[in-house]
PDB file of C-alpha atoms in Angstrom:
ATOM      1  CA  UNK A   1      14.305  12.486  -0.635  1.00 70.00           C
ATOM      2  CA  UNK A   2      13.851  13.506  -4.258  1.00 66.00           C
ATOM      3  CA  UNK A   3      15.212  16.967  -3.493  1.00 67.00           C
ATOM      4  CA  UNK A   4      18.362  15.381  -2.048  1.00 71.00           C
ATOM      5  CA  UNK A   5      18.812  12.922  -4.911  1.00 70.00           C
ATOM      6  CA  UNK A   6      18.216  15.463  -7.684  1.00 64.00           C
ATOM      7  CA  UNK A   7      20.509  18.175  -6.392  1.00 59.00           C
ATOM      8  CA  UNK A   8      23.397  19.470  -8.492  1.00 52.00           C
ATOM      9  CA  UNK A   9      26.060  16.770  -9.086  1.00 58.00           C
ATOM     10  CA  UNK A  10      28.962  16.974  -6.726  1.00 61.00           C
ATOM     11  CA  UNK A  11      30.906  15.009  -4.143  1.00 64.00           C
ATOM     12  CA  UNK A  12      29.110  11.944  -2.745  1.00 75.00           C
ATOM     13  CA  UNK A  13      27.455  12.175   0.666  1.00 79.00           C
ATOM     14  CA  UNK A  14      30.016   9.877   2.242  1.00 82.00           C
ATOM     15  CA  UNK A  15      29.222  10.805   5.868  1.00 84.00           C
ATOM     16  CA  UNK A  16      25.452  10.260   5.718  1.00 86.00           C
ATOM     17  CA  UNK A  17      24.451   7.233   7.835  1.00 89.00           C
ATOM     18  CA  UNK A  18      20.638   7.113   7.884  1.00 90.00           C
ATOM     19  CA  UNK A  19      17.779   8.553   5.851  1.00 89.00           C
ATOM     20  CA  UNK A  20      14.352   8.286   7.467  1.00 91.00           C
ATOM     21  CA  UNK A  21      11.485   8.833   5.023  1.00 88.00           C
ATOM     22  CA  UNK A  22       7.814   9.352   5.953  1.00 84.00           C
ATOM     23  CA  UNK A  23       4.731  10.989   4.515  1.00 75.00           C
ATOM     24  CA  UNK A  24       4.532   9.461   1.030  1.00 71.00           C
ATOM     25  CA  UNK A  25       4.907   6.211  -0.876  1.00 73.00           C
ATOM     26  CA  UNK A  26       8.600   5.324  -1.032  1.00 79.00           C
ATOM     27  CA  UNK A  27       9.728   3.832  -4.350  1.00 76.00           C
ATOM     28  CA  UNK A  28      12.727   1.706  -5.265  1.00 78.00           C
ATOM     29  CA  UNK A  29      13.857   4.291  -7.820  1.00 75.00           C
ATOM     30  CA  UNK A  30      14.140   6.948  -5.104  1.00 78.00           C
ATOM     31  CA  UNK A  31      16.130   4.648  -2.817  1.00 84.00           C
ATOM     32  CA  UNK A  32      18.385   3.507  -5.669  1.00 83.00           C
ATOM     33  CA  UNK A  33      19.156   7.134  -6.484  1.00 81.00           C
ATOM     34  CA  UNK A  34      19.983   7.813  -2.819  1.00 84.00           C
ATOM     35  CA  UNK A  35      22.234   4.744  -2.574  1.00 86.00           C
ATOM     36  CA  UNK A  36      24.102   5.833  -5.698  1.00 83.00           C
ATOM     37  CA  UNK A  37      24.605   9.251  -4.154  1.00 83.00           C
ATOM     38  CA  UNK A  38      25.818   7.995  -0.777  1.00 84.00           C
ATOM     39  CA  UNK A  39      27.960   4.875  -0.232  1.00 84.00           C
ATOM     40  CA  UNK A  40      27.278   4.881   3.519  1.00 86.00           C
ATOM     41  CA  UNK A  41      23.566   5.642   3.950  1.00 88.00           C
ATOM     42  CA  UNK A  42      20.861   3.208   5.051  1.00 90.00           C
ATOM     43  CA  UNK A  43      17.296   4.191   4.133  1.00 91.00           C
ATOM     44  CA  UNK A  44      14.355   3.451   6.448  1.00 92.00           C
ATOM     45  CA  UNK A  45      10.729   3.713   5.323  1.00 92.00           C
ATOM     46  CA  UNK A  46       8.473   5.027   8.113  1.00 92.00           C
ATOM     47  CA  UNK A  47       4.677   4.859   8.200  1.00 90.00           C
ATOM     48  CA  UNK A  48       2.231   6.634  10.456  1.00 87.00           C
ATOM     49  CA  UNK A  49      -0.675   9.067  10.478  1.00 84.00           C
ATOM     50  CA  UNK A  50      -1.775  12.316  12.058  1.00 82.00           C
ATOM     51  CA  UNK A  51      -3.713  10.315  14.656  1.00 87.00           C
ATOM     52  CA  UNK A  52      -0.590   8.491  15.888  1.00 84.00           C
ATOM     53  CA  UNK A  53       2.496   9.648  17.726  1.00 72.00           C
ATOM     54  CA  UNK A  54       5.144  10.077  15.024  1.00 75.00           C
ATOM     55  CA  UNK A  55       5.899   6.999  12.922  1.00 85.00           C
ATOM     56  CA  UNK A  56       4.551   3.693  14.184  1.00 88.00           C
ATOM     57  CA  UNK A  57       6.049   1.226  11.690  1.00 91.00           C
ATOM     58  CA  UNK A  58       9.298   0.947   9.758  1.00 93.00           C
ATOM     59  CA  UNK A  59      11.026  -0.986   6.992  1.00 93.00           C
ATOM     60  CA  UNK A  60      14.816  -0.995   6.523  1.00 92.00           C
ATOM     61  CA  UNK A  61      15.913  -1.180   2.873  1.00 89.00           C
ATOM     62  CA  UNK A  62      19.156  -3.149   2.754  1.00 83.00           C
ATOM     63  CA  UNK A  63      21.604  -2.213   0.015  1.00 78.00           C
ATOM     64  CA  UNK A  64      21.776  -5.761  -1.248  1.00 69.00           C
ATOM     65  CA  UNK A  65      17.987  -6.014  -1.535  1.00 62.00           C
ATOM     66  CA  UNK A  66      17.003  -6.829  -5.096  1.00 39.00           C
ATOM     67  CA  UNK A  67      14.245  -5.104  -7.051  1.00 39.00           C
ATOM     68  CA  UNK A  68      12.384  -8.413  -7.277  1.00 40.00           C
ATOM     69  CA  UNK A  69      11.444  -8.409  -3.622  1.00 43.00           C
ATOM     70  CA  UNK A  70       7.686  -8.491  -3.132  1.00 42.00           C
ATOM     71  CA  UNK A  71       4.744 -10.837  -3.166  1.00 40.00           C
ATOM     72  CA  UNK A  72       5.730 -14.191  -4.736  1.00 40.00           C
ATOM     73  CA  UNK A  73       4.327 -15.223  -8.071  1.00 37.00           C
ATOM     74  CA  UNK A  74       1.597 -17.785  -7.862  1.00 35.00           C
ATOM     75  CA  UNK A  75       3.020 -21.309  -7.778  1.00 35.00           C
ATOM     76  CA  UNK A  76       6.666 -20.233  -7.747  1.00 35.00           C
ATOM     77  CA  UNK A  77       9.339 -19.037  -5.358  1.00 34.00           C
ATOM     78  CA  UNK A  78      10.135 -16.075  -7.589  1.00 36.00           C
ATOM     79  CA  UNK A  79       9.093 -12.635  -6.398  1.00 38.00           C
ATOM     80  CA  UNK A  80       7.140 -10.074  -8.344  1.00 37.00           C
ATOM     81  CA  UNK A  81       8.862  -6.686  -8.829  1.00 41.00           C
ATOM     82  CA  UNK A  82       7.206  -3.856  -6.935  1.00 53.00           C
ATOM     83  CA  UNK A  83       7.965  -0.169  -7.360  1.00 61.00           C
ATOM     84  CA  UNK A  84       6.682   0.771  -3.892  1.00 71.00           C
ATOM     85  CA  UNK A  85       8.539  -0.528  -0.855  1.00 83.00           C
ATOM     86  CA  UNK A  86       6.764  -2.278   2.048  1.00 88.00           C
ATOM     87  CA  UNK A  87       5.575  -0.407   5.124  1.00 91.00           C
ATOM     88  CA  UNK A  88       7.276  -2.987   7.326  1.00 92.00           C
ATOM     89  CA  UNK A  89       6.321  -3.843  10.912  1.00 93.00           C
ATOM     90  CA  UNK A  90       5.246  -1.944  14.002  1.00 91.00           C
ATOM     91  CA  UNK A  91       7.810  -0.281  16.234  1.00 90.00           C
ATOM     92  CA  UNK A  92       8.127  -1.372  19.865  1.00 88.00           C
ATOM     93  CA  UNK A  93       4.717  -1.630  21.568  1.00 85.00           C
ATOM     94  CA  UNK A  94       2.899  -1.196  18.233  1.00 89.00           C
ATOM     95  CA  UNK A  95       1.216  -3.832  16.081  1.00 90.00           C
ATOM     96  CA  UNK A  96       0.543  -3.213  12.399  1.00 92.00           C
ATOM     97  CA  UNK A  97      -2.595  -5.279  11.744  1.00 94.00           C
ATOM     98  CA  UNK A  98      -4.324  -6.072   8.454  1.00 95.00           C
ATOM     99  CA  UNK A  99      -7.972  -6.939   9.083  1.00 93.00           C
ATOM    100  CA  UNK A 100     -10.540  -8.388   6.702  1.00 87.00           C
ATOM    101  CA  UNK A 101     -13.948  -6.680   6.217  1.00 81.00           C
ATOM    102  CA  UNK A 102     -15.288  -9.150   8.804  1.00 83.00           C
ATOM    103  CA  UNK A 103     -12.737  -7.902  11.348  1.00 86.00           C
ATOM    104  CA  UNK A 104     -10.583 -11.031  11.256  1.00 90.00           C
ATOM    105  CA  UNK A 105      -6.814 -11.023  10.937  1.00 92.00           C
ATOM    106  CA  UNK A 106      -6.054 -11.301   7.218  1.00 92.00           C
ATOM    107  CA  UNK A 107      -4.019 -14.178   5.852  1.00 91.00           C
ATOM    108  CA  UNK A 108      -0.854 -13.812   3.774  1.00 91.00           C
ATOM    109  CA  UNK A 109      -1.753 -12.049   0.535  1.00 86.00           C
ATOM    110  CA  UNK A 110      -5.340 -11.319   1.592  1.00 86.00           C
ATOM    111  CA  UNK A 111      -6.354  -7.694   1.069  1.00 84.00           C
ATOM    112  CA  UNK A 112      -7.590  -5.900   4.168  1.00 89.00           C
ATOM    113  CA  UNK A 113      -7.598  -2.568   5.957  1.00 91.00           C
ATOM    114  CA  UNK A 114      -4.510  -1.555   7.905  1.00 93.00           C
ATOM    115  CA  UNK A 115      -5.009  -0.872  11.624  1.00 93.00           C
ATOM    116  CA  UNK A 116      -2.610   0.286  14.338  1.00 91.00           C
ATOM    117  CA  UNK A 117      -2.724  -1.257  17.777  1.00 90.00           C
ATOM    118  CA  UNK A 118      -0.840   1.111  20.015  1.00 84.00           C
ATOM    119  CA  UNK A 119      -0.827   3.211  23.152  1.00 79.00           C
ATOM    120  CA  UNK A 120       0.590   6.019  20.993  1.00 78.00           C
ATOM    121  CA  UNK A 121      -2.806   7.077  19.653  1.00 87.00           C
ATOM    122  CA  UNK A 122      -4.715  10.323  19.887  1.00 88.00           C
ATOM    123  CA  UNK A 123      -7.713  10.279  22.207  1.00 88.00           C
ATOM    124  CA  UNK A 124     -10.020  11.071  19.287  1.00 90.00           C
ATOM    125  CA  UNK A 125     -11.297  13.959  17.184  1.00 90.00           C
ATOM    126  CA  UNK A 126     -12.129  17.163  19.011  1.00 91.00           C
ATOM    127  CA  UNK A 127     -15.880  17.754  18.939  1.00 90.00           C
ATOM    128  CA  UNK A 128     -16.595  14.760  16.676  1.00 90.00           C
ATOM    129  CA  UNK A 129     -17.578  11.801  18.833  1.00 91.00           C
ATOM    130  CA  UNK A 130     -19.181   9.897  15.953  1.00 91.00           C
ATOM    131  CA  UNK A 131     -16.017   9.942  13.854  1.00 88.00           C
ATOM    132  CA  UNK A 132     -13.966   9.015  16.917  1.00 91.00           C
ATOM    133  CA  UNK A 133     -16.119   5.902  17.453  1.00 91.00           C
ATOM    134  CA  UNK A 134     -15.749   4.949  13.769  1.00 89.00           C
ATOM    135  CA  UNK A 135     -11.959   5.201  13.673  1.00 91.00           C
ATOM    136  CA  UNK A 136     -10.769   4.438  17.227  1.00 92.00           C
ATOM    137  CA  UNK A 137     -11.948   0.928  18.103  1.00 90.00           C
ATOM    138  CA  UNK A 138     -11.638  -1.350  21.155  1.00 86.00           C
ATOM    139  CA  UNK A 139      -9.216  -4.195  20.465  1.00 85.00           C
ATOM    140  CA  UNK A 140     -11.475  -7.079  19.321  1.00 83.00           C
ATOM    141  CA  UNK A 141      -8.804  -9.658  20.129  1.00 82.00           C
ATOM    142  CA  UNK A 142      -8.627  -8.801  23.833  1.00 76.00           C
ATOM    143  CA  UNK A 143     -10.924 -10.039  26.583  1.00 68.00           C
ATOM    144  CA  UNK A 144     -13.218  -7.607  28.383  1.00 64.00           C
ATOM    145  CA  UNK A 145     -10.830  -7.516  31.327  1.00 52.00           C
ATOM    146  CA  UNK A 146      -7.865  -6.725  29.055  1.00 61.00           C
ATOM    147  CA  UNK A 147      -9.668  -4.281  26.759  1.00 60.00           C
ATOM    148  CA  UNK A 148      -9.567  -1.181  28.958  1.00 66.00           C
ATOM    149  CA  UNK A 149      -7.392   1.333  27.111  1.00 71.00           C
ATOM    150  CA  UNK A 150      -6.454  -1.232  24.436  1.00 83.00           C
ATOM    151  CA  UNK A 151      -7.481   0.369  21.145  1.00 87.00           C
ATOM    152  CA  UNK A 152      -7.031   0.081  17.396  1.00 92.00           C
ATOM    153  CA  UNK A 153      -6.968   2.894  14.870  1.00 93.00           C
ATOM    154  CA  UNK A 154      -8.456   2.366  11.372  1.00 92.00           C
ATOM    155  CA  UNK A 155      -6.213   3.999   8.780  1.00 89.00           C
ATOM    156  CA  UNK A 156      -8.467   3.688   5.682  1.00 84.00           C
ATOM    157  CA  UNK A 157      -5.389   2.279   3.927  1.00 85.00           C
ATOM    158  CA  UNK A 158      -5.512  -1.090   2.184  1.00 84.00           C
ATOM    159  CA  UNK A 159      -2.670  -3.559   2.594  1.00 88.00           C
ATOM    160  CA  UNK A 160      -1.694  -7.210   2.856  1.00 89.00           C
ATOM    161  CA  UNK A 161       0.860  -9.313   4.673  1.00 93.00           C
ATOM    162  CA  UNK A 162       3.887 -10.437   2.690  1.00 92.00           C
ATOM    163  CA  UNK A 163       5.261 -13.929   3.364  1.00 92.00           C
ATOM    164  CA  UNK A 164       7.990 -12.490   5.628  1.00 90.00           C
ATOM    165  CA  UNK A 165       5.431 -10.726   7.862  1.00 91.00           C
ATOM    166  CA  UNK A 166       5.974  -7.225   6.519  1.00 94.00           C
ATOM    167  CA  UNK A 167       2.939  -5.233   5.369  1.00 94.00           C
ATOM    168  CA  UNK A 168       2.570  -3.977   1.799  1.00 89.00           C
ATOM    169  CA  UNK A 169       0.570  -0.828   1.015  1.00 86.00           C
ATOM    170  CA  UNK A 170      -2.105  -1.202  -1.697  1.00 79.00           C
ATOM    171  CA  UNK A 171      -3.855   2.160  -1.752  1.00 74.00           C
ATOM    172  CA  UNK A 172      -6.746   3.867  -0.016  1.00 72.00           C
ATOM    173  CA  UNK A 173      -9.835   1.986   1.106  1.00 69.00           C
ATOM    174  CA  UNK A 174     -11.954   5.029   0.299  1.00 63.00           C
ATOM    175  CA  UNK A 175     -11.001   4.924  -3.410  1.00 64.00           C
ATOM    176  CA  UNK A 176     -14.513   3.724  -4.154  1.00 66.00           C
ATOM    177  CA  UNK A 177     -16.500   4.196  -7.350  1.00 74.00           C
ATOM    178  CA  UNK A 178     -20.058   3.286  -8.340  1.00 73.00           C
ATOM    179  CA  UNK A 179     -20.844   1.737 -11.739  1.00 79.00           C
ATOM    180  CA  UNK A 180     -24.212   0.305 -12.791  1.00 76.00           C
ATOM    181  CA  UNK A 181     -25.325   0.354  -9.173  1.00 71.00           C
ATOM    182  CA  UNK A 182     -22.316  -1.576  -7.868  1.00 77.00           C
ATOM    183  CA  UNK A 183     -19.933  -0.039  -5.363  1.00 74.00           C
ATOM    184  CA  UNK A 184     -16.379  -0.990  -6.351  1.00 82.00           C
ATOM    185  CA  UNK A 185     -13.126  -0.643  -4.407  1.00 78.00           C
ATOM    186  CA  UNK A 186     -10.414   0.162  -6.933  1.00 85.00           C
ATOM    187  CA  UNK A 187      -7.749  -1.061  -4.511  1.00 81.00           C
ATOM    188  CA  UNK A 188      -9.196  -4.580  -4.607  1.00 83.00           C
ATOM    189  CA  UNK A 189      -8.919  -4.664  -8.405  1.00 89.00           C
ATOM    190  CA  UNK A 190      -5.356  -3.374  -8.291  1.00 88.00           C
ATOM    191  CA  UNK A 191      -4.364  -5.894  -5.620  1.00 85.00           C
ATOM    192  CA  UNK A 192      -5.796  -8.830  -7.583  1.00 88.00           C
ATOM    193  CA  UNK A 193      -4.345  -7.693 -10.896  1.00 91.00           C
ATOM    194  CA  UNK A 194      -0.957  -7.081  -9.294  1.00 87.00           C
ATOM    195  CA  UNK A 195      -0.669 -10.793  -8.485  1.00 87.00           C
ATOM    196  CA  UNK A 196      -0.503 -11.735 -12.168  1.00 91.00           C
ATOM    197  CA  UNK A 197       3.103 -12.683 -13.010  1.00 88.00           C
ATOM    198  CA  UNK A 198       2.998 -10.568 -16.172  1.00 91.00           C
ATOM    199  CA  UNK A 199       2.042  -7.363 -14.326  1.00 91.00           C
ATOM    200  CA  UNK A 200       4.748  -5.205 -12.816  1.00 88.00           C
ATOM    201  CA  UNK A 201       2.508  -2.291 -11.776  1.00 89.00           C
ATOM    202  CA  UNK A 202      -1.128  -1.408 -12.314  1.00 91.00           C
ATOM    203  CA  UNK A 203      -3.879   1.062 -11.547  1.00 91.00           C
ATOM    204  CA  UNK A 204      -7.655   0.926 -11.873  1.00 91.00           C
ATOM    205  CA  UNK A 205     -10.065   3.746 -12.529  1.00 88.00           C
ATOM    206  CA  UNK A 206     -13.124   4.908 -14.414  1.00 87.00           C
ATOM    207  CA  UNK A 207     -13.368   6.119 -17.992  1.00 84.00           C
ATOM    208  CA  UNK A 208     -16.338   8.190 -19.091  1.00 77.00           C
ATOM    209  CA  UNK A 209     -17.426   8.748 -22.693  1.00 72.00           C
ATOM    210  CA  UNK A 210     -20.853   9.676 -24.048  1.00 61.00           C
ATOM    211  CA  UNK A 211     -22.307   9.379 -20.522  1.00 62.00           C
ATOM    212  CA  UNK A 212     -21.053   5.778 -20.263  1.00 75.00           C
ATOM    213  CA  UNK A 213     -18.891   4.875 -17.272  1.00 80.00           C
ATOM    214  CA  UNK A 214     -16.522   1.933 -17.695  1.00 87.00           C
ATOM    215  CA  UNK A 215     -13.934   0.341 -15.472  1.00 91.00           C
ATOM    216  CA  UNK A 216     -10.436   0.709 -16.887  1.00 92.00           C
ATOM    217  CA  UNK A 217      -7.060  -0.765 -15.991  1.00 94.00           C
ATOM    218  CA  UNK A 218      -3.643   0.710 -16.697  1.00 94.00           C
ATOM    219  CA  UNK A 219      -0.902  -1.924 -16.738  1.00 95.00           C
ATOM    220  CA  UNK A 220       2.902  -1.806 -16.755  1.00 93.00           C
ATOM    221  CA  UNK A 221       3.871  -5.273 -18.003  1.00 92.00           C
ATOM    222  CA  UNK A 222       6.693  -7.362 -16.592  1.00 87.00           C
ATOM    223  CA  UNK A 223       8.841  -9.402 -18.977  1.00 77.00           C
ATOM    224  CA  UNK A 224       6.468 -10.684 -21.642  1.00 79.00           C
ATOM    225  CA  UNK A 225       3.316  -8.603 -22.119  1.00 85.00           C
ATOM    226  CA  UNK A 226       0.112 -10.501 -21.211  1.00 90.00           C
ATOM    227  CA  UNK A 227      -2.928 -10.166 -23.457  1.00 92.00           C
ATOM    228  CA  UNK A 228      -6.115  -8.371 -22.426  1.00 93.00           C
ATOM    229  CA  UNK A 229      -7.979 -11.664 -22.616  1.00 94.00           C
ATOM    230  CA  UNK A 230      -5.470 -13.338 -20.312  1.00 94.00           C
ATOM    231  CA  UNK A 231      -5.778 -10.548 -17.738  1.00 95.00           C
ATOM    232  CA  UNK A 232      -9.581 -10.554 -17.919  1.00 95.00           C
ATOM    233  CA  UNK A 233      -9.704 -14.312 -17.348  1.00 95.00           C
ATOM    234  CA  UNK A 234      -7.231 -13.985 -14.477  1.00 95.00           C
ATOM    235  CA  UNK A 235      -9.425 -11.399 -12.729  1.00 94.00           C
ATOM    236  CA  UNK A 236     -12.677 -13.217 -13.552  1.00 94.00           C
ATOM    237  CA  UNK A 237     -11.408 -16.184 -11.541  1.00 93.00           C
ATOM    238  CA  UNK A 238     -10.835 -13.946  -8.504  1.00 90.00           C
ATOM    239  CA  UNK A 239     -13.368 -11.114  -8.641  1.00 91.00           C
ATOM    240  CA  UNK A 240     -17.060 -10.650  -9.495  1.00 91.00           C
ATOM    241  CA  UNK A 241     -17.814  -9.877 -13.137  1.00 91.00           C
ATOM    242  CA  UNK A 242     -18.699  -6.246 -12.384  1.00 90.00           C
ATOM    243  CA  UNK A 243     -15.158  -5.699 -11.021  1.00 92.00           C
ATOM    244  CA  UNK A 244     -13.371  -6.851 -14.194  1.00 94.00           C
ATOM    245  CA  UNK A 245     -12.254  -3.833 -16.291  1.00 94.00           C
ATOM    246  CA  UNK A 246     -13.527  -3.554 -19.845  1.00 92.00           C
ATOM    247  CA  UNK A 247     -10.919  -1.037 -21.003  1.00 92.00           C
ATOM    248  CA  UNK A 248      -7.184  -1.751 -20.900  1.00 94.00           C
ATOM    249  CA  UNK A 249      -4.168   0.510 -21.411  1.00 93.00           C
ATOM    250  CA  UNK A 250      -0.564  -0.731 -21.425  1.00 94.00           C
ATOM    251  CA  UNK A 251       2.130   1.733 -20.357  1.00 93.00           C
ATOM    252  CA  UNK A 252       5.903   1.742 -19.970  1.00 91.00           C
ATOM    253  CA  UNK A 253       5.437   3.303 -16.505  1.00 90.00           C
ATOM    254  CA  UNK A 254       2.623   4.711 -14.389  1.00 89.00           C
ATOM    255  CA  UNK A 255       2.549   8.524 -14.326  1.00 87.00           C
ATOM    256  CA  UNK A 256       3.571  10.017 -10.987  1.00 81.00           C
ATOM    257  CA  UNK A 257       3.224  13.443  -9.423  1.00 74.00           C
ATOM    258  CA  UNK A 258       6.328  15.376  -8.381  1.00 69.00           C
ATOM    259  CA  UNK A 259       5.957  13.922  -4.897  1.00 61.00           C
ATOM    260  CA  UNK A 260       5.972  10.357  -6.206  1.00 66.00           C
ATOM    261  CA  UNK A 261       2.248   9.608  -5.837  1.00 71.00           C
ATOM    262  CA  UNK A 262       0.215   7.994  -8.598  1.00 76.00           C
ATOM    263  CA  UNK A 263      -1.119  10.724 -10.875  1.00 80.00           C
ATOM    264  CA  UNK A 264      -4.639   9.377 -11.465  1.00 77.00           C
ATOM    265  CA  UNK A 265      -5.666  12.430 -13.469  1.00 77.00           C
TER     266      UNK A 265
END
């Protein structure tokens, strides 16, 4: 998509009808650039994995959709701006499920791991039965009589349901670090911090200096920059103390790789 949008200026693509994007996080900036280039195109965000048959979920980005679409601010009807677009819903005969660590269906806004329920799944990993059992699971919501052939696939992606039922991507579940003996999921910190009304985008990571490892947060503020103290207190009310960053960096934008992924380095 970026190659199309950043080509040499010329006549608009006035005969392009659909752009289907898959394989990376789709951002609003990319879609805005495409919509400026083509007055007729409709962009669709697809989501899938190697273990599924093609894409298994989709999200249509309407031209009139505002940049403020996203998870609503706490206590208001206003939405929080998000750079990344939702993953959407499952295609026909596919359910996009967000499950809690206990295996329950997550509530709206609750962070969980994204699973596919589908008949369009691989049988497993060739020669790796243990990994197959870990990632391809019987459907826990079906009875024993119904369960034959009814499977879920664990994606290792974190997400949450938006109020409209679409699923939002929050990062990888395996982005785990260990500090002072505690295992910490960076995606959980980012998801909690992202709910603050003064945070437009954020990332969590580890800073090391003089053999000391500290949790750090990088924040792109929304209108009105929140203070470090305010953000710490916000997280302390939602996360254990060991998951509250001690180092804070405020940025105008998060650095991205050429393919649009967060450049954590």
